[in-house]
Amino acid sequence: MTRFQWDLAKYPIKQPLKNIAEIVSKQMSQIENDLKKKSSEYNGVKSSLQSLERKQAGSLLTRNLADLVKKDNFILDSEYITTLLVVVPKTGYQDWRTKYETLSDMVVPRSTDLIFEDAEAGLFTVTLFQRAIDTFKHKCRENKFIVREFSYNEKTIADEKQQYTKLEADKRRQYAPLVRWLTVNFSEAFTAWIHVKAMRVFVESVLRYGLPVNFQALLIQPFKKSQKRLREVLHQLYAHLDSSGASGGDVGVDLPSLNLNLPEYHPYVYYDITLNFTDKK
């Protein structure tokens, strides 16, 4: 920011300061309410999408298996036989192939297939009679094979994929308008904030130096290395305006126990304007 001019259309100077402050307050309240609504809608979609993405990633012990399996991997619509999915560590592949048929009765011989693997484990199918499921799961745990609870349902899988696609589309659809709204309203909020700064300069100047109004407001942006020198020069120039502020320190007696948090005081009216909004503190 290099220059400032009062916006007469938005903030008529013939209005009392109280009215102007209320205009700014109402404007900022509306922006804040709109921001909460828009960000809540966008973050809701984003959170739901991230939740689904987390389910589709990670370890075979926790991730959603729907996108890893096919209908052909399962025995479906059988009253007696079912297919289980078992997570086996890579180091235990041979152990699994040797033992799975004997972990319980009623396991279909040669029914296991490796259908997916990641860096740590593989996902195997195995077919057995339903009455043997509990015993088979127990024996799997004893041998560090993990049976995943999964029921193949084409409609459920299709619904999950449709939900993911919809959330992705909703996120893309909301993102661009949200960025445009933020760009426009950040400018509006910043402008209102600078007008508040200007009002504070005016009020503080009148309170300090009285009427009639006779002061000049300036915007100064010194280099970081020259800030201390600038402060010294300003104090030399304006120390006569208010002797209590000539030292540039805080007003009053130093009483740390009171923790008054008094603002920095100078013999001239000073308000800081932060411009580096993206800097990490």
Short mmCIF file of C-alpha atoms in Angstrom, two decimals:
data_model
loop_
_atom_site.label_atom_id
_atom_site.label_comp_id
_atom_site.label_asym_id
_atom_site.label_seq_id
_atom_site.Cartn_x
_atom_site.Cartn_y
_atom_site.Cartn_z
CA MET A 1 0.00 0.00 0.00
CA THR A 2 1.50 3.31 -1.13
CA ARG A 3 -1.40 5.74 -0.95
CA PHE A 4 -4.73 6.20 0.78
CA GLN A 5 -7.82 8.22 -0.09
CA TRP A 6 -10.99 8.26 1.97
CA ASP A 7 -13.88 6.51 0.23
CA LEU A 8 -16.62 9.12 0.39
CA ALA A 9 -19.18 6.86 -1.28
CA LYS A 10 -18.93 4.10 1.33
CA TYR A 11 -18.13 6.21 4.38
CA PRO A 12 -19.67 9.73 4.09
CA ILE A 13 -17.54 12.14 6.11
CA LYS A 14 -20.62 14.22 7.00
CA GLN A 15 -21.84 11.32 9.10
CA PRO A 16 -20.83 11.18 12.79
CA LEU A 17 -17.87 8.91 13.55
CA LYS A 18 -20.19 6.54 15.41
CA ASN A 19 -22.29 6.03 12.27
CA ILE A 20 -19.21 5.45 10.12
CA ALA A 21 -17.91 2.90 12.63
CA GLU A 22 -21.28 1.11 12.52
CA ILE A 23 -21.18 1.04 8.71
CA VAL A 24 -17.74 -0.61 8.84
CA SER A 25 -18.88 -3.01 11.56
CA LYS A 26 -21.95 -4.13 9.59
CA GLN A 27 -19.87 -4.57 6.44
CA MET A 28 -17.30 -6.71 8.22
CA SER A 29 -19.96 -8.74 10.01
CA GLN A 30 -21.58 -9.57 6.68
CA ILE A 31 -18.24 -10.58 5.16
CA GLU A 32 -17.46 -12.70 8.23
CA ASN A 33 -20.85 -14.46 8.12
CA ASP A 34 -20.52 -15.14 4.40
CA LEU A 35 -16.99 -16.44 4.91
CA LYS A 36 -18.11 -18.82 7.65
CA LYS A 37 -20.89 -20.17 5.45
CA LYS A 38 -18.79 -20.57 2.30
CA SER A 39 -15.75 -22.01 4.10
CA SER A 40 -17.98 -24.40 6.05
CA GLU A 41 -19.54 -25.72 2.84
CA TYR A 42 -16.18 -26.11 1.11
CA ASN A 43 -14.42 -27.64 4.13
CA GLY A 44 -17.31 -30.08 4.58
CA VAL A 45 -16.87 -31.37 1.03
CA LYS A 46 -13.07 -31.38 1.40
CA SER A 47 -13.23 -33.27 4.70
CA SER A 48 -15.59 -35.90 3.29
CA LEU A 49 -13.36 -36.35 0.25
CA GLN A 50 -10.23 -36.68 2.41
CA SER A 51 -12.00 -39.26 4.55
CA LEU A 52 -12.74 -41.38 1.48
CA GLU A 53 -9.19 -40.91 0.18
CA ARG A 54 -7.76 -42.10 3.50
CA LYS A 55 -9.89 -45.23 3.23
CA GLN A 56 -8.51 -45.89 -0.25
CA ALA A 57 -4.89 -45.57 0.87
CA GLY A 58 -2.70 -46.87 3.61
CA SER A 59 -2.12 -50.39 4.85
CA LEU A 60 -4.09 -53.40 3.68
CA LEU A 61 -5.11 -53.82 7.32
CA THR A 62 -7.14 -50.60 7.29
CA ARG A 63 -7.85 -49.41 3.75
CA ASN A 64 -11.06 -49.88 1.84
CA LEU A 65 -10.79 -53.05 -0.24
CA ALA A 66 -13.64 -52.31 -2.65
CA ASP A 67 -11.35 -50.89 -5.36
CA LEU A 68 -8.95 -53.85 -5.11
CA VAL A 69 -11.35 -56.73 -5.70
CA LYS A 70 -13.49 -58.00 -8.55
CA LYS A 71 -16.69 -59.97 -8.65
CA ASP A 72 -14.79 -62.99 -10.03
CA ASN A 73 -12.75 -63.17 -6.80
CA PHE A 74 -15.78 -64.30 -4.79
CA ILE A 75 -18.22 -67.15 -4.45
CA LEU A 76 -21.54 -65.32 -4.33
CA ASP A 77 -25.11 -66.35 -3.60
CA SER A 78 -24.11 -69.69 -2.13
CA GLU A 79 -25.93 -70.98 0.91
CA TYR A 80 -22.95 -73.01 2.15
CA ILE A 81 -19.70 -71.65 0.70
CA THR A 82 -18.14 -68.20 1.06
CA THR A 83 -14.93 -66.35 0.20
CA LEU A 84 -12.76 -64.55 2.76
CA LEU A 85 -10.04 -61.96 2.25
CA VAL A 86 -6.86 -62.49 4.25
CA VAL A 87 -3.94 -60.09 4.70
CA VAL A 88 -0.64 -61.98 4.78
CA PRO A 89 2.79 -60.38 5.45
CA LYS A 90 5.14 -60.71 2.52
CA THR A 91 7.49 -62.73 4.65
CA GLY A 92 4.68 -65.20 5.31
CA TYR A 93 3.54 -66.01 1.76
CA GLN A 94 5.06 -69.49 1.76
CA ASP A 95 3.76 -70.14 5.28
CA TRP A 96 0.26 -69.16 4.16
CA ARG A 97 0.27 -71.36 1.07
CA THR A 98 1.50 -74.28 3.14
CA LYS A 99 -0.96 -73.91 6.01
CA TYR A 100 -4.22 -72.32 4.83
CA GLU A 101 -5.89 -75.62 3.81
CA THR A 102 -5.25 -77.07 7.27
CA LEU A 103 -6.20 -74.09 9.44
CA SER A 104 -9.69 -75.58 9.80
CA ASP A 105 -11.94 -78.22 8.30
CA MET A 106 -13.96 -77.49 5.19
CA VAL A 107 -11.43 -75.23 3.43
CA VAL A 108 -11.61 -75.68 -0.33
CA PRO A 109 -8.24 -76.99 -1.54
CA ARG A 110 -6.23 -74.79 -3.91
CA SER A 111 -8.72 -71.95 -3.47
CA THR A 112 -6.31 -69.17 -2.53
CA ASP A 113 -5.20 -66.45 -4.92
CA LEU A 114 -3.07 -63.34 -4.45
CA ILE A 115 -5.20 -60.49 -5.79
CA PHE A 116 -3.22 -57.46 -4.55
CA GLU A 117 -0.03 -56.61 -2.70
CA ASP A 118 1.71 -53.51 -1.38
CA ALA A 119 5.18 -53.00 0.08
CA GLU A 120 4.40 -54.91 3.28
CA ALA A 121 1.68 -57.50 2.66
CA GLY A 122 -0.53 -59.28 0.17
CA LEU A 123 -4.29 -59.74 -0.05
CA PHE A 124 -5.32 -63.37 -0.56
CA THR A 125 -8.71 -64.95 -1.18
CA VAL A 126 -9.68 -68.27 0.33
CA THR A 127 -12.88 -70.28 -0.09
CA LEU A 128 -14.43 -72.37 2.68
CA PHE A 129 -17.73 -73.52 4.11
CA GLN A 130 -19.53 -70.89 6.14
CA ARG A 131 -19.79 -73.10 9.22
CA ALA A 132 -15.99 -73.15 9.45
CA ILE A 133 -15.49 -69.35 9.37
CA ASP A 134 -15.07 -68.78 13.15
CA THR A 135 -12.52 -71.56 13.56
CA PHE A 136 -10.63 -70.44 10.46
CA LYS A 137 -10.43 -66.82 11.71
CA HIS A 138 -9.15 -67.97 15.09
CA LYS A 139 -6.42 -70.08 13.53
CA CYS A 140 -5.47 -67.23 11.21
CA ARG A 141 -4.92 -64.91 14.18
CA GLU A 142 -2.70 -67.52 15.81
CA ASN A 143 -0.55 -67.60 12.66
CA LYS A 144 -0.52 -63.79 12.20
CA PHE A 145 -2.81 -63.88 9.18
CA ILE A 146 -5.47 -61.16 9.36
CA VAL A 147 -8.96 -61.87 8.00
CA ARG A 148 -10.56 -58.63 6.74
CA GLU A 149 -14.29 -58.21 7.23
CA PHE A 150 -15.62 -57.63 3.74
CA SER A 151 -18.83 -58.46 1.93
CA TYR A 152 -18.87 -57.98 -1.82
CA ASN A 153 -21.87 -55.93 -2.89
CA GLU A 154 -21.88 -54.38 -6.34
CA LYS A 155 -24.43 -51.71 -5.44
CA THR A 156 -22.49 -50.59 -2.35
CA ILE A 157 -19.23 -50.42 -4.31
CA ALA A 158 -20.89 -48.46 -7.13
CA ASP A 159 -22.46 -46.06 -4.61
CA GLU A 160 -19.08 -45.43 -2.97
CA LYS A 161 -17.44 -44.70 -6.33
CA GLN A 162 -20.32 -42.42 -7.29
CA GLN A 163 -20.03 -40.58 -3.96
CA TYR A 164 -16.29 -40.08 -4.47
CA THR A 165 -16.81 -38.78 -8.02
CA LYS A 166 -19.53 -36.41 -6.81
CA LEU A 167 -17.38 -35.06 -3.98
CA GLU A 168 -14.47 -34.47 -6.36
CA ALA A 169 -16.78 -32.58 -8.72
CA ASP A 170 -18.29 -30.55 -5.86
CA LYS A 171 -14.83 -29.58 -4.61
CA ARG A 172 -13.72 -28.40 -8.06
CA ARG A 173 -17.01 -26.58 -8.59
CA GLN A 174 -16.79 -24.69 -5.29
CA TYR A 175 -13.06 -23.92 -5.34
CA ALA A 176 -12.87 -21.30 -8.12
CA PRO A 177 -15.89 -19.24 -6.93
CA LEU A 178 -14.54 -19.36 -3.36
CA VAL A 179 -11.14 -18.05 -4.46
CA ARG A 180 -12.80 -15.25 -6.45
CA TRP A 181 -14.99 -14.37 -3.47
CA LEU A 182 -11.97 -14.33 -1.14
CA THR A 183 -10.01 -12.11 -3.52
CA VAL A 184 -12.80 -9.56 -3.77
CA ASN A 185 -13.73 -9.56 -0.11
CA PHE A 186 -10.17 -9.50 1.17
CA SER A 187 -9.81 -6.25 -0.72
CA GLU A 188 -13.06 -4.98 0.82
CA ALA A 189 -12.00 -6.02 4.33
CA PHE A 190 -8.52 -4.53 3.96
CA THR A 191 -9.97 -1.25 2.70
CA ALA A 192 -12.37 -1.10 5.64
CA TRP A 193 -9.52 -1.89 8.04
CA ILE A 194 -7.39 0.97 6.68
CA HIS A 195 -10.34 3.33 7.09
CA VAL A 196 -10.59 2.21 10.73
CA LYS A 197 -6.88 3.00 11.12
CA ALA A 198 -7.50 6.45 9.64
CA MET A 199 -10.38 7.07 12.07
CA ARG A 200 -8.19 6.01 14.99
CA VAL A 201 -5.47 8.43 13.88
CA PHE A 202 -8.04 11.23 13.68
CA VAL A 203 -9.62 10.50 17.06
CA GLU A 204 -6.29 10.05 18.84
CA SER A 205 -4.92 13.25 17.31
CA VAL A 206 -7.93 15.28 18.46
CA LEU A 207 -7.74 13.76 21.94
CA ARG A 208 -4.04 14.55 22.21
CA TYR A 209 -3.71 17.86 20.49
CA GLY A 210 -7.23 19.27 20.72
CA LEU A 211 -9.19 21.45 18.33
CA PRO A 212 -9.10 22.95 15.81
CA VAL A 213 -7.82 19.96 13.85
CA ASN A 214 -4.27 20.63 12.74
CA PHE A 215 -2.25 17.54 11.92
CA GLN A 216 -0.90 15.60 8.94
CA ALA A 217 -1.23 11.82 8.58
CA LEU A 218 1.48 9.97 6.64
CA LEU A 219 2.20 6.44 5.50
CA ILE A 220 5.83 5.44 6.04
CA GLN A 221 7.34 2.09 5.09
CA PRO A 222 10.99 2.03 6.16
CA PHE A 223 13.49 -0.69 5.38
CA LYS A 224 13.82 -3.13 8.25
CA LYS A 225 17.40 -2.03 9.02
CA SER A 226 16.39 1.63 9.19
CA GLN A 227 13.37 1.30 11.50
CA LYS A 228 15.32 2.10 14.67
CA ARG A 229 16.96 5.14 13.05
CA LEU A 230 13.60 6.40 11.77
CA ARG A 231 12.12 6.12 15.24
CA GLU A 232 15.01 8.15 16.68
CA VAL A 233 14.57 10.90 14.08
CA LEU A 234 10.81 11.09 14.68
CA HIS A 235 11.37 11.45 18.40
CA GLN A 236 13.86 14.23 17.85
CA LEU A 237 11.38 16.07 15.62
CA TYR A 238 8.25 15.65 17.76
CA ALA A 239 9.43 15.19 21.33
CA HIS A 240 8.13 18.68 22.12
CA LEU A 241 4.55 17.62 21.42
CA ASP A 242 4.33 15.37 24.46
CA SER A 243 7.15 15.10 26.95
CA SER A 244 5.75 11.90 28.46
CA GLY A 245 6.36 10.12 25.18
CA ALA A 246 9.82 11.46 24.40
CA SER A 247 11.57 8.34 25.61
CA GLY A 248 9.58 6.11 23.30
CA GLY A 249 8.86 3.69 26.13
CA ASP A 250 5.62 2.56 27.72
CA VAL A 251 3.58 5.05 29.70
CA GLY A 252 3.50 4.76 33.46
CA VAL A 253 5.56 3.06 36.13
CA ASP A 254 7.05 -0.34 35.40
CA LEU A 255 4.98 -2.77 37.47
CA PRO A 256 5.46 -6.23 35.91
CA SER A 257 3.13 -7.87 38.40
CA LEU A 258 0.17 -5.88 37.04
CA ASN A 259 0.73 -7.08 33.45
CA LEU A 260 -1.11 -4.05 32.04
CA ASN A 261 0.01 -4.69 28.42
CA LEU A 262 0.11 -0.96 27.70
CA PRO A 263 0.68 -0.07 24.03
CA GLU A 264 3.94 1.48 22.84
CA TYR A 265 3.67 5.22 23.31
CA HIS A 266 5.26 8.01 21.27
CA PRO A 267 4.93 11.81 21.24
CA TYR A 268 3.22 11.47 17.86
CA VAL A 269 0.22 9.31 16.98
CA TYR A 270 1.39 5.97 15.62
CA TYR A 271 -0.43 2.88 14.42
CA ASP A 272 1.20 -0.13 12.83
CA ILE A 273 -0.16 -1.57 9.57
CA THR A 274 0.66 -5.23 8.98
CA LEU A 275 1.02 -6.11 5.32
CA ASN A 276 2.75 -9.49 5.42
CA PHE A 277 -0.40 -11.55 6.04
CA THR A 278 1.12 -14.76 4.67
CA ASP A 279 4.25 -14.69 6.82
CA LYS A 280 4.42 -17.44 9.46
CA LYS A 281 4.77 -16.23 13.00
#
